[in-house]
Amino acid sequence: MGCECSKLNPCCWDSQIKESVAEAPDVENEGNSEVDDIPAFREFTLEQLKNATSSFAVENIVSEHGEKAPNVVYKGKLENQRRIAVKRFNRMAWPDARQFLEEARSVGQLRNQRLANLLGCCCEDDERLLVAEFMPNETLAKHLFHWEKQPMKWAMRLRVVLHLAQALEYCTSKGRALYHDLNAYRVLFDEDANPRLSSFGLMKNSRDGKSYSTNLAFTPPEYLRTGRVTPESVIYSFGTLLLDLLSGKHIPPSHALDLIRDRNLQMLTDSCLEGQFSDDDGTELVRLASRCLQYEPRERPNPKSLVTALTPLQKETEVPSYVLMGLPNSSSHTPLSPLGEACSRGDLTAIHEILENLGYKDDEGVANELSFQMWTDQMQETLNSKKKGDVAFKQKDFGMAIQYYSQFIDVGTMVSPTVFARRSLSYLMSENYQEALNDAMQAQVISPVWHVASYLQAAALSAIGTENEAHVALKEGTTLEAKRNGTSGQR
C-alpha cells in the first residue's frame, strides 16, 4: 500500500454498519449483457460424456471434493471441439431424476458473460452430471492463495469482485438469487483471464444436501441456525471473498471483524499490495466487507448496491485481464513443434515421416489386460495384423494400412493409440476426413493427454473445413506437448 495501513480511516464504519442498506438505484451494468454465442441448454447421453472425458479418466479431473460434497469435476472435449467441464455427482445425490432435470434446465436458461455458463446435463440410470463451459485458467483460490510467479494485483482484485457482483446481480434478476457455498474455488478464469462465476454453485450438491461445504467459521450465521441458504447468505459469503482479496489469506470473518474494530488493519491487508491502492479505496473495501458480514441478514447490501459501490473503485480498466494476471494472451501465437506445424499446414507427408520416427513409444503405459486364453488364441493373429499394417504404412500403401489396422482394432484384445493415429493419417491420405477425425478422437480417449491425437484432430478438422475448431485442437495439442516437455504453456 502507498499509505500506512493504520492510516485507513474507519471513523464512519460504526454508524454505517448498523444501518440497513437501502435499495441502490439502477446503474448501467455491463455484466448483465447476455451472450449469444453459447449453444442452448441440452441433454447429453452418458456415452457422449464418456467420450468427451476419455471415460472419466483420472487425468481429466480438475477438482474433487470429499465426504461433505461427494462429486468430481472433469475437463473434456465434445466432438465439435468445444471444451467442457463435467460435474459428476455422487450416485445418491439426486434420487429423483425429474427434480434434477428441472433444476438443471432452470439454471441452463441463464446466459451471461460473467458466468461459466451451464451447457447441459445428463441423467441416465443413477448418473447425474452437469456440463458447463470450461475455464482454462484455474480458480481464484489458486491465483490468490497459491500463486507461483506474482501475487494478484490490486486492480485485478477489484475487477474480480465487480465481475462477481455483476454475476450475482444477473442471477438475481433472473430469479436465481441463491448461490450455494460461494468461495474462492467457485470463481474461475476464462481463456482471456476474465473472472467468471461457476454455474455449478447455482445448484445444491444434492436434493437434500448441504449448501455449504466449507469450514463452519466461514458459514453465514443464519445458515447455522436454520440450515437454509437465503439471498442474504450469499452476500455474507461475498463478504468473506472481499476479505480474501483484501488480505490474500482465508481469514475467518469473526477474526477479520475483530481486527477492524481494533483498527488493526495492517494485519488485515496483504503486504504484497503495498503501494497499489489509496487510503480511500482501502477504507471503502473494508467498509463494504463489514456491511456484507453483518449478523442480521436484512442489514446486508443486495447485489445491485454491491455493483454500485464497486464500479467507481475500478483501476486500470483499459488493461486486459491477462496482462494484469501475467498470463499469455489466448490469441497470441505459440511456436509450433514440427508435428504441430505439419498438422497446421496439412502437410501429410511430413506428418507421416514424424509418426514413422515416433514409432510406438507413446503406447508405453497403456493398459492391455489379456487372459492367457486370449494370448494363446488371438495374440499372434492380432500382432500379425498390426505388423502388416506397419509395413503398409511405411511403404505408404494407405489402403492396405487401413485394412490391416482395422483387423487389429476389430479383434479388440489390445488397444493402441498409435494404431489409431496411424489409421487416422491413412484415412487423411485417402481423403476420408470424418473417419480420420473419429480415429484421432479415439486415440485421445485411450490416451487423454497425448498431444499427437490433438494435432491429428486439427489436421482432420482443417481438411473438413472447420477452421475454428481446427485452431482449438491445434492449440490444445501445443499445450499438451508443452506440458509433456516440461515447458510453459497455457492450460
mmCIF file of C-alpha atoms in Angstrom, residues 65 67-71 87 89 94 103 176-183 186 200-216 218-220 222-224 226-231 233-234 237:
data_model
loop_
_atom_site.group_PDB
_atom_site.id
_atom_site.type_symbol
_atom_site.label_atom_id
_atom_site.label_comp_id
_atom_site.label_asym_id
_atom_site.label_seq_id
_atom_site.Cartn_x
_atom_site.Cartn_y
_atom_site.Cartn_z
ATOM 1 C CA HIS A 65 -14.394 -32.887 -3.008
ATOM 2 C CA GLU A 67 -17.466 -36.511 2.060
ATOM 3 C CA LYS A 68 -19.298 -33.214 2.517
ATOM 4 C CA ALA A 69 -19.574 -32.640 -1.238
ATOM 5 C CA PRO A 70 -19.013 -36.001 -2.904
ATOM 6 C CA ASN A 71 -18.602 -35.003 -6.542
ATOM 7 C CA LYS A 87 -19.544 -32.247 -12.762
ATOM 8 C CA PHE A 89 -22.460 -36.052 -8.665
ATOM 9 C CA TRP A 94 -30.281 -36.743 -6.761
ATOM 10 C CA GLU A 103 -33.346 -27.790 -11.652
ATOM 11 C CA ARG A 176 -31.768 -17.389 -9.232
ATOM 12 C CA ALA A 177 -30.664 -15.410 -6.175
ATOM 13 C CA LEU A 178 -29.485 -18.477 -4.252
ATOM 14 C CA TYR A 179 -25.875 -19.488 -4.740
ATOM 15 C CA HIS A 180 -24.534 -22.371 -2.709
ATOM 16 C CA ASP A 181 -21.160 -22.248 -0.978
ATOM 17 C CA LEU A 182 -19.746 -19.155 -2.670
ATOM 18 C CA ASN A 183 -15.972 -19.234 -2.173
ATOM 19 C CA ARG A 186 -16.164 -21.012 -7.376
ATOM 20 C CA PHE A 200 -22.365 -25.259 -10.659
ATOM 21 C CA GLY A 201 -22.963 -23.310 -7.442
ATOM 22 C CA LEU A 202 -26.462 -22.388 -8.596
ATOM 23 C CA MET A 203 -27.463 -25.973 -7.776
ATOM 24 C CA LYS A 204 -27.060 -27.772 -4.494
ATOM 25 C CA ASN A 205 -24.682 -30.680 -4.228
ATOM 26 C CA SER A 206 -27.762 -32.845 -3.835
ATOM 27 C CA ARG A 207 -31.500 -32.606 -3.418
ATOM 28 C CA ASP A 208 -31.233 -32.646 0.373
ATOM 29 C CA GLY A 209 -27.527 -31.940 0.551
ATOM 30 C CA LYS A 210 -25.845 -29.171 2.415
ATOM 31 C CA SER A 211 -25.472 -25.802 0.762
ATOM 32 C CA TYR A 212 -22.150 -25.152 2.477
ATOM 33 C CA SER A 213 -19.178 -27.480 2.489
ATOM 34 C CA THR A 214 -16.589 -25.053 3.836
ATOM 35 C CA ASN A 215 -15.342 -24.668 7.398
ATOM 36 C CA LEU A 216 -18.125 -23.585 9.741
ATOM 37 C CA PHE A 218 -16.983 -19.088 7.197
ATOM 38 C CA THR A 219 -20.641 -20.127 7.159
ATOM 39 C CA PRO A 220 -23.387 -17.447 7.416
ATOM 40 C CA GLU A 222 -28.372 -17.784 9.878
ATOM 41 C CA TYR A 223 -27.422 -20.959 7.993
ATOM 42 C CA LEU A 224 -26.027 -22.388 11.208
ATOM 43 C CA THR A 226 -31.783 -22.788 10.216
ATOM 44 C CA GLY A 227 -29.825 -24.907 7.714
ATOM 45 C CA ARG A 228 -31.271 -22.808 4.900
ATOM 46 C CA VAL A 229 -29.446 -20.616 2.405
ATOM 47 C CA THR A 230 -31.038 -17.268 1.562
ATOM 48 C CA PRO A 231 -30.089 -14.444 -0.814
ATOM 49 C CA SER A 233 -26.485 -15.675 2.974
ATOM 50 C CA VAL A 234 -24.914 -15.293 -0.459
ATOM 51 C CA SER A 237 -20.196 -15.265 1.544
#
